[in-house]
PDB file of C-alpha atoms in Angstrom:
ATOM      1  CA  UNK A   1      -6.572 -52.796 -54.015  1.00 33.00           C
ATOM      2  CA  UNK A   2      -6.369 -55.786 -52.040  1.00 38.00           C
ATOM      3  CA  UNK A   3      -7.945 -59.577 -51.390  1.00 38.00           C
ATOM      4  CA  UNK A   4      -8.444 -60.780 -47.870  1.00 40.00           C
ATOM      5  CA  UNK A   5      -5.560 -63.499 -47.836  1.00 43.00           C
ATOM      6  CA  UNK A   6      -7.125 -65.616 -45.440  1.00 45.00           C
ATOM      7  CA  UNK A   7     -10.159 -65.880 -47.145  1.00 42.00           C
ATOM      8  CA  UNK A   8      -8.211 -67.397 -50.381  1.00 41.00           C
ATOM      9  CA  UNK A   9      -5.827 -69.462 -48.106  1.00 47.00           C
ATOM     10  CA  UNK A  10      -9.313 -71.364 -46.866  1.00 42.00           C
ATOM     11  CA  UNK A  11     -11.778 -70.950 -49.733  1.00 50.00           C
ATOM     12  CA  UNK A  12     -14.971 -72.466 -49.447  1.00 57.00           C
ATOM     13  CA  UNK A  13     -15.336 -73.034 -53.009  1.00 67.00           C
ATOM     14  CA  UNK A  14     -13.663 -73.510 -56.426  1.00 70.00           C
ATOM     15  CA  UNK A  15     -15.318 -70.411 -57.800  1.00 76.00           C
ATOM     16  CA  UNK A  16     -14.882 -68.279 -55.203  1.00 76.00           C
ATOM     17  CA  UNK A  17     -11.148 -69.370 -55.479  1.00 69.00           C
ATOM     18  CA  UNK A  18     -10.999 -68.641 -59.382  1.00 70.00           C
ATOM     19  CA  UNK A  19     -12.717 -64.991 -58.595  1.00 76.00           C
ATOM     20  CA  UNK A  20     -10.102 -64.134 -55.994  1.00 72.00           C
ATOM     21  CA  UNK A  21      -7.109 -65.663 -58.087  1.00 66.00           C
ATOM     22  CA  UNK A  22      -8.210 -63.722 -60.771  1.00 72.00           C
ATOM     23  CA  UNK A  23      -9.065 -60.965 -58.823  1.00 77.00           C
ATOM     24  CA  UNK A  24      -5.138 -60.867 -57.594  1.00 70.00           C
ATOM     25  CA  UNK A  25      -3.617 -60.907 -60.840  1.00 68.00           C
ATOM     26  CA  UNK A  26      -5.745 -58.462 -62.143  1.00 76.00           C
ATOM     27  CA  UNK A  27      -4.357 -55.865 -59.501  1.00 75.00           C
ATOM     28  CA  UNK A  28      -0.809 -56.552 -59.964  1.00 68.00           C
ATOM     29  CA  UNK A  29      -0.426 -57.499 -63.465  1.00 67.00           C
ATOM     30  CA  UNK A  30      -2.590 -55.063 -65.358  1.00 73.00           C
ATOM     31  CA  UNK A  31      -2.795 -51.724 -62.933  1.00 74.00           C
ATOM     32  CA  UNK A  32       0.326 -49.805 -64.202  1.00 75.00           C
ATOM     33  CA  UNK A  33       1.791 -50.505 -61.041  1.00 76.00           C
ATOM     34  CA  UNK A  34       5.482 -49.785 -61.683  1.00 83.00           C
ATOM     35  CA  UNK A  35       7.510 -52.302 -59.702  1.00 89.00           C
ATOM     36  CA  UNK A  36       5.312 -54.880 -59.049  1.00 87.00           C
ATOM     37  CA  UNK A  37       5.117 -57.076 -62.402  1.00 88.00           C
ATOM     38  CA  UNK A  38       3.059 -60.420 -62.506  1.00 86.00           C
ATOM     39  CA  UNK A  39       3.278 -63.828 -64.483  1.00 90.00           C
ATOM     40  CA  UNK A  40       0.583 -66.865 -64.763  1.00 87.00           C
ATOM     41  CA  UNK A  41      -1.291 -69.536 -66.609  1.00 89.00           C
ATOM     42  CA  UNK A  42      -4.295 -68.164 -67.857  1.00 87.00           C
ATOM     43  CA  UNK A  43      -6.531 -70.643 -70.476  1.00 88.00           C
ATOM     44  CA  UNK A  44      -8.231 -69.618 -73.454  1.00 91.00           C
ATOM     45  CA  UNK A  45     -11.533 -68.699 -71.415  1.00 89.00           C
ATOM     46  CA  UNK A  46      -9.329 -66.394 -68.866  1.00 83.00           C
ATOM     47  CA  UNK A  47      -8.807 -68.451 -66.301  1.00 82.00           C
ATOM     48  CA  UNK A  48      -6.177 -67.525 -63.993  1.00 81.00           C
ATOM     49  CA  UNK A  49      -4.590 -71.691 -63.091  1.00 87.00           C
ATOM     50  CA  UNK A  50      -1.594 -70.075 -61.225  1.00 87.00           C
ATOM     51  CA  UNK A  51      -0.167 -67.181 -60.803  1.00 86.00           C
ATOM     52  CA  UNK A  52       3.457 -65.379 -59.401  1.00 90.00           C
ATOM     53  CA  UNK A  53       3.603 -61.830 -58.700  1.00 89.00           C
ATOM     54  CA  UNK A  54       6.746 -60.277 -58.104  1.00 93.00           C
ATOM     55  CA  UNK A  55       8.364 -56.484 -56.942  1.00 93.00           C
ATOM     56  CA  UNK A  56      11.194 -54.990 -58.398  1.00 94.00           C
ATOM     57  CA  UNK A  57      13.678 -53.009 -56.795  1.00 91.00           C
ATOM     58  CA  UNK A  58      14.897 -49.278 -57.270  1.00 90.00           C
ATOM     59  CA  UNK A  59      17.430 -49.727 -53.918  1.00 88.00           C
ATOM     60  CA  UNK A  60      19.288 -52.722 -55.115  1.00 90.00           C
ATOM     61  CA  UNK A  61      19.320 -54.981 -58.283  1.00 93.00           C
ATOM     62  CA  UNK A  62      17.249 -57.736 -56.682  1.00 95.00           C
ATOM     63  CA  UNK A  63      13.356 -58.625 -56.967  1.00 96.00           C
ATOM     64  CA  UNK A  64      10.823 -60.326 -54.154  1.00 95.00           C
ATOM     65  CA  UNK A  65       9.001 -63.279 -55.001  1.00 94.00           C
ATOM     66  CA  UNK A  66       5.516 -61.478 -53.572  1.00 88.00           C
ATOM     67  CA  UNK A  67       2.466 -63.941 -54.087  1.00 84.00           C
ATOM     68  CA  UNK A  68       2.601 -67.505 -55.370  1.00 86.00           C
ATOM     69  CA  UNK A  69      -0.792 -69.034 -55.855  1.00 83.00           C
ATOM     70  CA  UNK A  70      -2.573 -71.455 -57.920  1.00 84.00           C
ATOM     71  CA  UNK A  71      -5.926 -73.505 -58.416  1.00 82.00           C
ATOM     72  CA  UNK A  72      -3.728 -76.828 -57.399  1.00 82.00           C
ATOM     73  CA  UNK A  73      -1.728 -77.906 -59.951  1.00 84.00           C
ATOM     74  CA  UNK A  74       2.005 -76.002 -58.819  1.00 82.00           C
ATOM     75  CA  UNK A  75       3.938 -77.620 -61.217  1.00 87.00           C
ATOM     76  CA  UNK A  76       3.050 -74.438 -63.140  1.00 92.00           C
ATOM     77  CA  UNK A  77       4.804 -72.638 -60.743  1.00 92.00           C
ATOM     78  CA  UNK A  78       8.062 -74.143 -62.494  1.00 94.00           C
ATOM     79  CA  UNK A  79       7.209 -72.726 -66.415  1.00 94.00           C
ATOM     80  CA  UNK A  80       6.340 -69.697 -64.673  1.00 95.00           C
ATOM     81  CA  UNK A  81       9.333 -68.757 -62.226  1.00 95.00           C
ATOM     82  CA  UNK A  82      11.796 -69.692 -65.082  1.00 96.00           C
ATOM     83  CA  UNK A  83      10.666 -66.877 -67.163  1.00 96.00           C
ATOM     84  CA  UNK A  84      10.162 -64.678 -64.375  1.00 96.00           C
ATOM     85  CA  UNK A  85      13.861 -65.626 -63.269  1.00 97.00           C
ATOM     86  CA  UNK A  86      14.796 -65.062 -67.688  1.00 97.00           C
ATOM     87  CA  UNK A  87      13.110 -60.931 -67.245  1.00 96.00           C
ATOM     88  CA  UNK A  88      15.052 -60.240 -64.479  1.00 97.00           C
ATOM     89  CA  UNK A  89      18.073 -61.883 -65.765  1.00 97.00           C
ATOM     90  CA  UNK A  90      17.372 -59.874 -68.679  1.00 96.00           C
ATOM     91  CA  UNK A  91      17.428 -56.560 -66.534  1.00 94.00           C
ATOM     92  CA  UNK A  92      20.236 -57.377 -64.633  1.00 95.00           C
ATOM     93  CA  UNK A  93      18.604 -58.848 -61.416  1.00 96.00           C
ATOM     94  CA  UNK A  94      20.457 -61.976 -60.565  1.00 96.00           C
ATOM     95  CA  UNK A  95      18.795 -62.437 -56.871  1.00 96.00           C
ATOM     96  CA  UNK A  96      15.712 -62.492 -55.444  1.00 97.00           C
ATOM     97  CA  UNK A  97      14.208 -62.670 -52.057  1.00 96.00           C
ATOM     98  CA  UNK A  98      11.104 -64.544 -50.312  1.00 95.00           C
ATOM     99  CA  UNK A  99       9.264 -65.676 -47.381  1.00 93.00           C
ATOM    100  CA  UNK A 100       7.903 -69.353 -46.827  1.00 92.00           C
ATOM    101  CA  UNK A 101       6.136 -71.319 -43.627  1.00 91.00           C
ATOM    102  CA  UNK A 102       9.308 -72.379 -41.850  1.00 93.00           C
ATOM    103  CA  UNK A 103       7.755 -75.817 -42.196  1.00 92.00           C
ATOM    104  CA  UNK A 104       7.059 -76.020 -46.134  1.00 89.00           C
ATOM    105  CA  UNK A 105      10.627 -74.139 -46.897  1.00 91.00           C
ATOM    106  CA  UNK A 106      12.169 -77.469 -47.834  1.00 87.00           C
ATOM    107  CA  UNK A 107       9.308 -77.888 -50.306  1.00 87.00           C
ATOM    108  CA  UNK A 108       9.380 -74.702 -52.112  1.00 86.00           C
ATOM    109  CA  UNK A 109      12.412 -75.104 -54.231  1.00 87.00           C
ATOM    110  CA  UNK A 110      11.383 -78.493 -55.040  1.00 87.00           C
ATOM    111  CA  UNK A 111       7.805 -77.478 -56.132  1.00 85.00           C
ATOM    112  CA  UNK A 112       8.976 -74.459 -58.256  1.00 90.00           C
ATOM    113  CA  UNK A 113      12.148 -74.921 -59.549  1.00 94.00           C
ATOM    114  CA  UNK A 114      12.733 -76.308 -62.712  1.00 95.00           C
ATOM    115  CA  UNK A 115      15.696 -78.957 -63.280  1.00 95.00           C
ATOM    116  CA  UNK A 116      17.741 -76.163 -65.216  1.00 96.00           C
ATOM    117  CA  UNK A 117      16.872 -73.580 -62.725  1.00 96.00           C
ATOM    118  CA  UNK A 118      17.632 -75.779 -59.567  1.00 95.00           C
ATOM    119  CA  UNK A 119      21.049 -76.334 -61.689  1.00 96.00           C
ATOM    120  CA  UNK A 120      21.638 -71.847 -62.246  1.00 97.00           C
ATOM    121  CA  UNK A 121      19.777 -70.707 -58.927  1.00 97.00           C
ATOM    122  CA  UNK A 122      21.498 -71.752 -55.087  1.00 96.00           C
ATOM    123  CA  UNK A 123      19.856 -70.284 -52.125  1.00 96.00           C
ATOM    124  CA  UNK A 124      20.387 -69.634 -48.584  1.00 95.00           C
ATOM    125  CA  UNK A 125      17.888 -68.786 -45.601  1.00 95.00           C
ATOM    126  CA  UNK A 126      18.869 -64.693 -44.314  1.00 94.00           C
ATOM    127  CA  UNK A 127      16.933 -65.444 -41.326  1.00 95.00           C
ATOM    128  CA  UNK A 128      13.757 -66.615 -38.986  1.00 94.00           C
ATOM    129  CA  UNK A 129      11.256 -64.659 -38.105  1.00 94.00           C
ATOM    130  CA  UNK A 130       9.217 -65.889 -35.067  1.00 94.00           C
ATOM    131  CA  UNK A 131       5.359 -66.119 -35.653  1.00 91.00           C
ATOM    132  CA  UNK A 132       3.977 -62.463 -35.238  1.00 89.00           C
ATOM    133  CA  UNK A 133       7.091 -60.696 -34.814  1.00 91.00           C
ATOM    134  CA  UNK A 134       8.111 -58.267 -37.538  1.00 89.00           C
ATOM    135  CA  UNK A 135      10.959 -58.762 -39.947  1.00 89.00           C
ATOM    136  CA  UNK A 136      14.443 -57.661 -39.639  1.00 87.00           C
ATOM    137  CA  UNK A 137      14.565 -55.646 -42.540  1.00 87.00           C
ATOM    138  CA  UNK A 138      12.053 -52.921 -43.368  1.00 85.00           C
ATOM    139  CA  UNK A 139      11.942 -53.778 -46.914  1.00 86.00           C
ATOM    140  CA  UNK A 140      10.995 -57.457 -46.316  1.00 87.00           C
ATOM    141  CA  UNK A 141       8.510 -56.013 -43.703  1.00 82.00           C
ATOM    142  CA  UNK A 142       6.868 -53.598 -45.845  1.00 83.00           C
ATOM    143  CA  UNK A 143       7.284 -56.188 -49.686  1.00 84.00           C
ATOM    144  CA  UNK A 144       7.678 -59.433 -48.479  1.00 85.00           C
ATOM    145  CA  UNK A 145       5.181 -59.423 -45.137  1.00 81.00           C
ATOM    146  CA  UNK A 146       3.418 -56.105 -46.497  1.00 75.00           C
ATOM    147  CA  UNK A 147       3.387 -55.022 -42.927  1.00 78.00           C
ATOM    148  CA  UNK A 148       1.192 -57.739 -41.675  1.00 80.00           C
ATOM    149  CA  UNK A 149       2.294 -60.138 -38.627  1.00 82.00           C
ATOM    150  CA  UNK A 150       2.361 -63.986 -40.072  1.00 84.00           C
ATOM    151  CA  UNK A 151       0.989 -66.526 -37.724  1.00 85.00           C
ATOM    152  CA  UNK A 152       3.632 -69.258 -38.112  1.00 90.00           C
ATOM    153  CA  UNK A 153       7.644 -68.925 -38.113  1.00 93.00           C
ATOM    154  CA  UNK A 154       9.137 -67.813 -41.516  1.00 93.00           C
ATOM    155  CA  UNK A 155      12.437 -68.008 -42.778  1.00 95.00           C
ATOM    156  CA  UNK A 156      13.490 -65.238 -45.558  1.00 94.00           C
ATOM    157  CA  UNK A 157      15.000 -66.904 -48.398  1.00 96.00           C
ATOM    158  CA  UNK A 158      17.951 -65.325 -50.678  1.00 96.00           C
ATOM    159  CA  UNK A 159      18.396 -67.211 -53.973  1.00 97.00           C
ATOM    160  CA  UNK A 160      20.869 -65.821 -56.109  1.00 97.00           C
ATOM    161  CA  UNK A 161      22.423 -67.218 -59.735  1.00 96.00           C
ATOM    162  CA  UNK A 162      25.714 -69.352 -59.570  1.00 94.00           C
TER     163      UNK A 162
END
């Protein structure tokens, strides 16, 4: 189970971009996996538009915000994360972790938070983690960076419920 991350990070075409989308939410969202859950857009003729895949915690009542992807239009991302952020609330998870490009971090929250979410969720970065170095923390190593070295700096984000 697995799709080569660069390859959908640079696709050289729009289907081979819908087959790999498709491709990852297949693998989270319907392989019985136990702690790793999945939400998206998918149209009437099963296309995937965007997608947000997520891992639940045994160790602590938290989740990790694992793959955020979509065909280009991310203001899906916003429908999506609020009911992501409603089933956790729902199971008692009030926080949840992720990693961005130090340089788009100031984007993310405006991208794919909703107004009433932006209002309920604050955030604050953990921590930096230099390009190619491994995480502090060997549960954001193994969920977050799933034990691959990123090429740029990334901050690890905590956002938590007011």
């Amino acid at each position: 189970m697995g799709v080569n991350i660069e390859k959908f990070i640079y696709p050289p075409n729009r289907q081979e971009s819908l087959e790999l989308l498709y491709t990852m939410f297949c693998d989270t969202y319907l392989a019985n996996l136990n702690n790793f859950c999945a939400f998206g857009a998918v149209d009437n003729e099963g296309i995937v538009h965007a997608l947000m895949s997520f891992y639940i915690s045994d160790d602590e009542p938290s989740w990790f915000c694992t793959v955020s992807r979509s065909l280009g239009n991310n203001f899906l991302f916003k429908d999506i994360l609020d009911e992501i952020m409603k089933y956790n609330e729902n199971m008692g998870r009030l926080k949840f972790y992720s990693c961005m490009n130090i340089e788009q971090a100031p984007l993310m929250r405006r991208l794919s938070f909703s107004t009433e979410a932006k209002k309920r969720y604050d955030y604050f970065d953990e921590y930096i983690v230099d390009a190619n170095h491994k995480s502090f923390y060997l549960s954001h190593w193994e969920i977050l960076f799933k034990r691959s070295l990123i090429p740029v700096p990334t901050v690890i984000r905590c956002t938590f419920l007011k």
